[in-house]
């Protein structure tokens, strides 16, 4: 090839490059291009030439028009179906708010995403009938009116249900405001509306789907995981925080569709920049396959005619704030301000009227472009795909709502706007009816209805649908846990160690061993779980490509393709997302799994509480283990690590059963009962247990305490008989031992007989008591019911004191049902570094503090003289002027 030689050296360089490009394109040597460029970049880099940022591409569609597949569907029928869906989605919200002001709902999100969903429903999203499993779809929470509207057209929902949008309590059933499996367990699979959680959960879902296959628990074709999300939603750290997990593990079963309508709630997502370009950089940098769908087909001829690249230049210059303006301004404005900046560009649109200019589609509204992107996404291998689709928020809502900053809050349309909407989309509703916003559904034998059903039939049935397995697992009986019930004799162990042994035992169980999923965020060694590395391996799709440094050791870091452990690295949000995927596998993959997620209790409900809430919504089943628990038991770590309140946070989630066991046998009884309830009986709830790292001798299980352990309270040790003064000390976790020490001192030095009780679950006790009291309230003339805690304590004399390594409010949950009231000792306040004795004195939960608390409770009842308490404080060496830990 001969290179042109004219002009100065700078021009010559550019010309030469142009020449090479032209030659390559003319000779169709495009397959060589990546190699050529790579070599060019490497050479230039080696010579120290500063290189441009290569993670973003020009502001044009990734798929050029000549690479677009032909559209397989009937565009005309699909357009009508989409229009009816649009109308019904809008009508649901408008009608609900007309009849019940303040019900809320969103019109503009789905209005911008209608094409994105319709093309997916007509051509891509698989239902679960037949061989192929259903695709797992995370729908954007605010777009639900459109999903209900589509289900209505398919005949899955009737008009009465649509009228009950956002009225869960309506007679005949309502439609939940957002995707909530808890409220619509046959319909929704994934809660998504707390923004950012759907995206991160979808990544770990795709990974878990691979895990099930790697472990031989699933075979056959694999579902795709689709996540639809908003561009504003990408500001959530959870949305983007786990992108590299998906590329590292080559999750080509994962497709994200980001609806880039350039707006969030208050205003533009990136008014002064371009959200699509910013996201492209992030996703490409993270190794995703990025498909940009920016312009609709009617821009193609303009790009083809744009030999000088002026159109692209102008597009690169304009910021999202400008594009938002063009979406609401008349065509004349766009002609003047967008095209008019350069005379040649201005001329390029001379043949178009203002009306034509204003109607030119954005890519996300053009089924042809969207179809091309989806097809490329499902055919892509080796990496996850993100589709960045440019749309207009409130598309079709007219002057009141399209592209305006206020559009997100739009709930009502006036009659004129309704008429315009109807006419724009050709919905057959008359002017007389329009004010009532009736729903429109073509008759079952219409072309549209037939087409719609045929498409879904072809794709394996309706979506979304949540279908759970009826599988019940053979849970080992309590007798199989013998070693934990017998006690540790003279060996000192922690409840964490007992738990790890227990899991190892379950892993070896023939019936359920394979179903167990141990999940750890980089803390296995902290919890003594590292022996499991070797025994069952760490799941790694690549196996282990290196020889681990500690290969010779028993506890070496063993990564294998069939590994059973999910070692997440330092991401509690990721680990929790994995746990949710495993904990809902019974509903998404129809294989029941038993996840045990072990973490620092401080970084659980506090750090990822919203995921825990979502776990309740999604009907998760499994075990959460808050390790290194207790404000004073985890002693040296100080303020950030020491947890004294996760039980309080856990108690806010209705489907959580929270336990704070003291002894190894309690851990065994609780876990066995959990296995029975969740996997033997099929109950949809989950367990939270705190585990501690303090070693002490574990007693054997006393007779007949199983029921008390599970219900939350039982008497562990009776005080001596024959004493006049009586007390009851309720203890939990390792602090129970100080209740026992206090029992001794009280008897020996103060002639108080104290019974010591093990309080394993205040939440469970309270839930039962609240329920019974409510029943009594509503049935005032019938014989009152009495709760477990009332029955248990009713026959006891004396005062009640509770002590644990948690805040006082935890035991105070049951105070209304404790005869004579409850004196609670606990660890309110910020943690400190220190020795355990120092901390326990500081928070006033040590032996001496329990003795004082008990004596004072007796003094309050007039059974002990106040001077005697004062004397005891002195004798026990407690400083009455010590700082108040709660605010000190
Ligand atoms: C964690 C969380 N924070 C805030 C909200 C409230 N919220 C609902 S929609 C919305 C704006 C959404 O914008 P975007 O993601 O761009 O979606 P669009 O409606 O534009 O498609 C906000 C702030 C929420 N649902 N979840
Ligand atoms: Mg948006």
CSV table of C-alpha atoms in Angstrom, one decimal, residues 404-712:
chain,number,residue,atom,x,y,z
A,404,UNK,CA,-39.8,16.7,32.8
A,405,UNK,CA,-37.9,16.8,36.1
A,406,UNK,CA,-41.2,16.3,37.9
A,407,UNK,CA,-42.2,13.3,35.9
A,408,UNK,CA,-41.2,10.7,38.4
A,409,UNK,CA,-43.9,11.9,40.8
A,410,UNK,CA,-46.6,12.1,38.2
A,411,UNK,CA,-49.7,10.2,39.3
A,412,UNK,CA,-52.5,11.9,37.5
A,413,UNK,CA,-53.3,12.9,33.9
A,414,UNK,CA,-56.1,15.4,33.0
A,415,UNK,CA,-58.7,14.5,30.4
A,416,UNK,CA,-56.9,16.3,27.6
A,417,UNK,CA,-53.7,14.4,28.4
A,418,UNK,CA,-55.5,11.1,28.6
A,419,UNK,CA,-57.1,11.8,25.2
A,420,UNK,CA,-53.7,12.6,23.7
A,421,UNK,CA,-52.1,9.5,25.2
A,422,UNK,CA,-55.0,7.4,23.8
A,423,UNK,CA,-54.7,8.9,20.3
A,424,UNK,CA,-50.9,8.8,20.2
A,425,UNK,CA,-50.9,5.0,20.9
A,426,UNK,CA,-54.2,4.2,19.2
A,427,UNK,CA,-56.0,2.6,22.1
A,428,UNK,CA,-59.6,2.0,21.2
A,429,UNK,CA,-61.3,3.9,24.0
A,430,UNK,CA,-64.0,6.5,23.3
A,431,UNK,CA,-63.9,10.2,24.4
A,432,UNK,CA,-67.0,9.5,26.6
A,433,UNK,CA,-65.2,6.7,28.5
A,434,UNK,CA,-61.8,8.3,28.8
A,435,UNK,CA,-62.2,10.1,32.1
A,436,UNK,CA,-62.9,6.8,33.8
A,437,UNK,CA,-59.6,5.4,32.5
A,438,UNK,CA,-61.0,2.0,31.8
A,439,UNK,CA,-58.6,-0.9,31.2
A,440,UNK,CA,-58.5,-2.2,27.7
A,441,UNK,CA,-58.1,-5.8,26.8
A,442,UNK,CA,-58.7,-7.1,23.3
A,443,UNK,CA,-61.0,-10.1,23.1
A,444,UNK,CA,-59.4,-13.5,23.5
A,445,UNK,CA,-59.9,-14.3,19.8
A,446,UNK,CA,-58.3,-11.1,18.6
A,447,UNK,CA,-55.1,-11.1,16.7
A,448,UNK,CA,-53.3,-9.4,19.5
A,449,UNK,CA,-54.4,-11.8,22.2
A,450,UNK,CA,-53.6,-14.8,20.1
A,451,UNK,CA,-50.2,-13.4,19.2
A,452,UNK,CA,-49.4,-12.6,22.8
A,453,UNK,CA,-50.3,-16.1,24.1
A,454,UNK,CA,-48.5,-17.8,21.2
A,455,UNK,CA,-45.3,-15.9,22.0
A,456,UNK,CA,-45.5,-16.9,25.6
A,457,UNK,CA,-46.3,-20.5,24.7
A,458,UNK,CA,-43.3,-20.6,22.4
A,459,UNK,CA,-41.1,-19.2,25.2
A,460,UNK,CA,-42.2,-21.7,27.8
A,461,UNK,CA,-45.1,-20.0,29.6
A,462,UNK,CA,-45.8,-17.0,31.7
A,463,UNK,CA,-43.5,-14.8,33.7
A,464,UNK,CA,-43.1,-13.7,36.4
A,465,UNK,CA,-44.1,-16.8,38.3
A,466,UNK,CA,-42.8,-18.1,41.6
A,467,UNK,CA,-43.1,-21.9,41.9
A,468,UNK,CA,-41.7,-23.6,44.9
A,469,UNK,CA,-40.5,-27.1,45.3
A,470,UNK,CA,-42.5,-29.4,47.6
A,471,UNK,CA,-39.3,-31.3,48.3
A,472,UNK,CA,-38.8,-32.2,52.0
A,473,UNK,CA,-35.4,-33.2,53.2
A,474,UNK,CA,-34.7,-36.0,55.6
A,475,UNK,CA,-33.5,-34.0,58.6
A,476,UNK,CA,-31.3,-36.0,61.2
A,477,UNK,CA,-33.0,-36.4,64.6
A,478,UNK,CA,-31.6,-34.8,67.7
A,479,UNK,CA,-30.1,-38.1,68.7
A,480,UNK,CA,-27.7,-37.7,65.8
A,481,UNK,CA,-26.2,-34.7,67.6
A,482,UNK,CA,-25.2,-36.8,70.6
A,483,UNK,CA,-21.6,-35.4,71.0
A,484,UNK,CA,-23.0,-31.9,71.5
A,485,UNK,CA,-25.6,-33.1,74.0
A,486,UNK,CA,-23.1,-34.9,76.2
A,487,UNK,CA,-21.1,-31.8,77.1
A,488,UNK,CA,-17.3,-31.2,76.7
A,489,UNK,CA,-16.3,-32.5,80.1
A,490,UNK,CA,-13.1,-30.8,81.1
A,491,UNK,CA,-12.4,-29.4,77.6
A,492,UNK,CA,-13.0,-25.7,77.2
A,493,UNK,CA,-14.6,-24.8,73.9
A,494,UNK,CA,-16.6,-21.9,72.5
A,495,UNK,CA,-20.1,-22.1,70.9
A,496,UNK,CA,-18.3,-21.1,67.6
A,497,UNK,CA,-16.2,-24.2,67.9
A,498,UNK,CA,-19.2,-26.4,68.7
A,499,UNK,CA,-21.0,-24.9,65.7
A,500,UNK,CA,-18.1,-25.6,63.3
A,501,UNK,CA,-18.0,-29.3,64.5
A,502,UNK,CA,-21.7,-29.4,64.0
A,503,UNK,CA,-21.5,-28.2,60.5
A,504,UNK,CA,-18.7,-30.6,59.7
A,505,UNK,CA,-21.0,-33.4,61.0
A,506,UNK,CA,-23.9,-32.2,58.8
A,507,UNK,CA,-21.6,-32.0,55.8
A,508,UNK,CA,-20.9,-35.7,56.2
A,509,UNK,CA,-24.6,-36.5,56.5
A,510,UNK,CA,-25.7,-38.7,53.5
A,511,UNK,CA,-29.1,-37.1,53.1
A,512,UNK,CA,-28.4,-33.5,53.5
A,513,UNK,CA,-24.6,-33.0,53.4
A,514,UNK,CA,-24.6,-32.0,49.8
A,515,UNK,CA,-27.3,-29.4,50.3
A,516,UNK,CA,-25.3,-27.4,52.8
A,517,UNK,CA,-23.7,-24.2,51.6
A,518,UNK,CA,-21.1,-22.7,54.0
A,519,UNK,CA,-20.7,-19.0,53.2
A,520,UNK,CA,-17.9,-16.9,54.7
A,521,UNK,CA,-16.7,-13.4,53.9
A,522,UNK,CA,-12.9,-13.8,54.5
A,523,UNK,CA,-13.3,-14.9,58.1
A,524,UNK,CA,-13.0,-18.7,58.0
A,525,UNK,CA,-9.8,-18.6,60.0
A,526,UNK,CA,-11.3,-16.2,62.5
A,527,UNK,CA,-14.1,-18.7,63.2
A,528,UNK,CA,-11.9,-21.8,63.1
A,529,UNK,CA,-13.6,-22.9,59.9
A,530,UNK,CA,-10.4,-23.4,57.9
A,531,UNK,CA,-10.3,-27.2,58.4
A,532,UNK,CA,-13.3,-27.1,56.0
A,533,UNK,CA,-11.1,-25.7,53.2
A,534,UNK,CA,-9.4,-29.0,52.8
A,535,UNK,CA,-12.4,-31.2,53.5
A,536,UNK,CA,-14.9,-29.7,51.1
A,537,UNK,CA,-13.0,-27.2,49.1
A,538,UNK,CA,-13.6,-23.6,48.2
A,539,UNK,CA,-15.8,-23.2,45.1
A,540,UNK,CA,-13.8,-21.7,42.2
A,541,UNK,CA,-14.9,-22.1,38.6
A,542,UNK,CA,-11.3,-22.0,37.5
A,543,UNK,CA,-10.1,-24.6,40.1
A,544,UNK,CA,-6.7,-23.7,41.5
A,545,UNK,CA,-4.2,-22.5,38.8
A,546,UNK,CA,-1.4,-22.0,41.3
A,547,UNK,CA,0.2,-24.0,44.0
A,548,UNK,CA,-0.9,-22.5,47.3
A,549,UNK,CA,1.9,-21.3,49.6
A,550,UNK,CA,0.5,-23.4,52.5
A,551,UNK,CA,-0.1,-26.6,50.4
A,552,UNK,CA,1.8,-28.7,53.0
A,553,UNK,CA,-0.5,-27.5,55.8
A,554,UNK,CA,-3.7,-29.2,56.8
A,555,UNK,CA,-5.6,-26.0,56.5
A,556,UNK,CA,-4.4,-24.9,53.1
A,557,UNK,CA,-6.4,-22.7,50.9
A,558,UNK,CA,-7.9,-25.3,48.6
A,559,UNK,CA,-9.9,-23.9,45.6
A,560,UNK,CA,-11.6,-26.5,43.5
A,561,UNK,CA,-14.2,-26.5,40.7
A,562,UNK,CA,-16.6,-28.6,42.8
A,563,UNK,CA,-15.8,-26.8,46.1
A,564,UNK,CA,-18.7,-26.5,48.5
A,565,UNK,CA,-17.7,-23.4,50.4
A,566,UNK,CA,-18.5,-20.0,49.1
A,567,UNK,CA,-15.6,-17.9,50.2
A,568,UNK,CA,-16.7,-14.4,49.3
A,569,UNK,CA,-13.8,-12.2,50.2
A,570,UNK,CA,-14.5,-9.0,52.1
A,571,UNK,CA,-18.0,-8.3,51.0
A,572,UNK,CA,-20.8,-8.8,53.5
A,573,UNK,CA,-23.3,-7.5,50.9
A,574,UNK,CA,-22.0,-10.1,48.4
A,575,UNK,CA,-22.0,-12.9,51.0
A,576,UNK,CA,-25.6,-12.0,52.0
A,577,UNK,CA,-26.6,-12.0,48.3
A,578,UNK,CA,-25.1,-15.5,47.9
A,579,UNK,CA,-26.9,-16.6,51.0
A,580,UNK,CA,-30.2,-15.2,49.7
A,581,UNK,CA,-29.6,-17.1,46.4
A,582,UNK,CA,-29.0,-20.3,48.3
A,583,UNK,CA,-31.8,-19.7,50.8
A,584,UNK,CA,-34.3,-19.3,47.9
A,585,UNK,CA,-33.0,-22.0,45.7
A,586,UNK,CA,-36.1,-24.1,46.7
A,587,UNK,CA,-38.2,-21.5,44.8
A,588,UNK,CA,-35.8,-20.4,42.0
A,589,UNK,CA,-34.1,-23.6,41.1
A,590,UNK,CA,-36.4,-26.1,42.7
A,591,UNK,CA,-33.5,-27.6,44.7
A,592,UNK,CA,-33.6,-27.0,48.4
A,593,UNK,CA,-30.3,-25.8,49.8
A,594,UNK,CA,-29.3,-25.2,53.4
A,595,UNK,CA,-27.0,-22.1,53.7
A,596,UNK,CA,-25.0,-21.3,56.7
A,597,UNK,CA,-23.5,-17.8,56.5
A,598,UNK,CA,-21.0,-17.0,59.2
A,599,UNK,CA,-19.8,-13.5,59.7
A,600,UNK,CA,-18.8,-10.9,62.3
A,601,UNK,CA,-22.2,-10.2,64.0
A,602,UNK,CA,-21.4,-6.5,63.9
A,603,UNK,CA,-21.3,-6.6,60.1
A,604,UNK,CA,-24.6,-8.3,59.6
A,605,UNK,CA,-27.9,-6.8,60.5
A,606,UNK,CA,-26.1,-3.4,61.0
A,607,UNK,CA,-24.2,-3.4,57.8
A,608,UNK,CA,-26.4,-5.2,55.4
A,609,UNK,CA,-29.7,-4.9,57.2
A,610,UNK,CA,-31.7,-4.1,54.1
A,611,UNK,CA,-30.6,-7.3,52.5
A,612,UNK,CA,-31.7,-9.1,55.6
A,613,UNK,CA,-35.1,-7.4,55.2
A,614,UNK,CA,-35.2,-8.5,51.6
A,615,UNK,CA,-34.4,-12.0,52.7
A,616,UNK,CA,-37.6,-11.9,54.8
A,617,UNK,CA,-39.6,-10.6,51.8
A,618,UNK,CA,-38.2,-13.2,49.5
A,619,UNK,CA,-39.1,-16.0,52.0
A,620,UNK,CA,-35.5,-17.1,52.5
A,621,UNK,CA,-34.8,-20.3,54.5
A,622,UNK,CA,-31.4,-20.8,56.2
A,623,UNK,CA,-29.1,-19.9,59.0
A,624,UNK,CA,-27.3,-16.7,59.7
A,625,UNK,CA,-24.6,-17.0,62.3
A,626,UNK,CA,-23.4,-13.8,63.9
A,627,UNK,CA,-19.9,-14.8,65.0
A,628,UNK,CA,-17.5,-13.0,67.5
A,629,UNK,CA,-20.7,-11.9,69.1
A,630,UNK,CA,-21.1,-9.9,72.3
A,631,UNK,CA,-20.0,-6.4,73.3
A,632,UNK,CA,-17.7,-7.8,76.0
A,633,UNK,CA,-16.9,-11.3,74.8
A,634,UNK,CA,-15.1,-10.0,71.7
A,635,UNK,CA,-12.9,-8.0,73.9
A,636,UNK,CA,-9.9,-6.4,72.2
A,637,UNK,CA,-11.5,-5.2,69.1
A,638,UNK,CA,-13.2,-2.1,70.4
A,639,UNK,CA,-16.0,0.2,69.4
A,640,UNK,CA,-16.5,-0.8,65.8
A,641,UNK,CA,-16.4,-4.6,66.2
A,642,UNK,CA,-18.1,-5.3,69.4
A,643,UNK,CA,-21.8,-6.1,68.8
A,644,UNK,CA,-24.3,-5.6,71.6
A,645,UNK,CA,-27.4,-5.0,69.5
A,646,UNK,CA,-27.7,-7.3,66.5
A,647,UNK,CA,-30.5,-9.2,68.3
A,648,UNK,CA,-32.4,-6.0,68.6
A,649,UNK,CA,-32.0,-5.3,64.8
A,650,UNK,CA,-32.8,-9.0,64.0
A,651,UNK,CA,-36.0,-8.8,66.0
A,652,UNK,CA,-37.4,-6.2,63.6
A,653,UNK,CA,-37.6,-8.7,60.8
A,654,UNK,CA,-40.9,-10.7,61.1
A,655,UNK,CA,-39.6,-14.0,59.7
A,656,UNK,CA,-36.4,-14.1,61.7
A,657,UNK,CA,-36.0,-16.4,64.7
A,658,UNK,CA,-33.2,-15.0,66.8
A,659,UNK,CA,-31.3,-17.1,69.4
A,660,UNK,CA,-28.5,-16.3,71.8
A,661,UNK,CA,-27.4,-19.7,73.0
A,662,UNK,CA,-25.0,-20.2,75.9
A,663,UNK,CA,-24.2,-23.9,75.6
A,664,UNK,CA,-23.1,-26.3,72.8
A,665,UNK,CA,-26.2,-28.4,73.3
A,666,UNK,CA,-28.4,-25.4,72.9
A,667,UNK,CA,-26.8,-24.7,69.5
A,668,UNK,CA,-27.4,-28.2,68.5
A,669,UNK,CA,-31.1,-28.2,69.6
A,670,UNK,CA,-31.8,-24.9,67.9
A,671,UNK,CA,-30.1,-25.9,64.6
A,672,UNK,CA,-31.8,-29.3,64.6
A,673,UNK,CA,-35.2,-27.7,65.2
A,674,UNK,CA,-34.5,-25.1,62.5
A,675,UNK,CA,-33.6,-27.9,60.0
A,676,UNK,CA,-36.8,-29.7,60.9
A,677,UNK,CA,-39.0,-26.6,60.6
A,678,UNK,CA,-37.5,-25.2,57.4
A,679,UNK,CA,-36.6,-28.3,55.5
A,680,UNK,CA,-38.6,-31.1,57.1
A,681,UNK,CA,-41.8,-29.1,57.4
A,682,UNK,CA,-41.3,-26.5,54.7
A,683,UNK,CA,-41.8,-23.4,56.8
A,684,UNK,CA,-40.5,-20.2,55.2
A,685,UNK,CA,-38.5,-18.4,57.9
A,686,UNK,CA,-34.9,-18.1,58.8
A,687,UNK,CA,-32.6,-18.3,61.8
A,688,UNK,CA,-30.1,-16.0,63.4
A,689,UNK,CA,-27.8,-17.4,66.1
A,690,UNK,CA,-25.1,-15.5,67.8
A,691,UNK,CA,-21.8,-17.5,68.3
A,692,UNK,CA,-19.1,-16.5,70.8
A,693,UNK,CA,-15.4,-17.0,70.9
A,694,UNK,CA,-15.0,-17.5,74.6
A,695,UNK,CA,-13.9,-21.0,75.7
A,696,UNK,CA,-15.5,-22.7,78.7
A,697,UNK,CA,-16.6,-26.2,79.6
A,698,UNK,CA,-19.9,-27.1,78.1
A,699,UNK,CA,-22.3,-28.9,80.4
A,700,UNK,CA,-24.3,-31.9,79.3
A,701,UNK,CA,-27.9,-31.2,78.4
A,702,UNK,CA,-30.2,-31.5,81.4
A,703,UNK,CA,-33.3,-33.7,80.8
A,704,UNK,CA,-36.4,-32.3,79.2
A,705,UNK,CA,-35.1,-28.8,78.3
A,706,UNK,CA,-35.5,-29.1,74.5
A,707,UNK,CA,-38.8,-27.4,74.4
A,708,UNK,CA,-37.6,-24.6,76.6
A,709,UNK,CA,-34.5,-24.0,74.4
A,710,UNK,CA,-36.6,-23.7,71.3
A,711,UNK,CA,-39.3,-21.6,73.0
A,712,UNK,CA,-36.7,-19.3,74.4
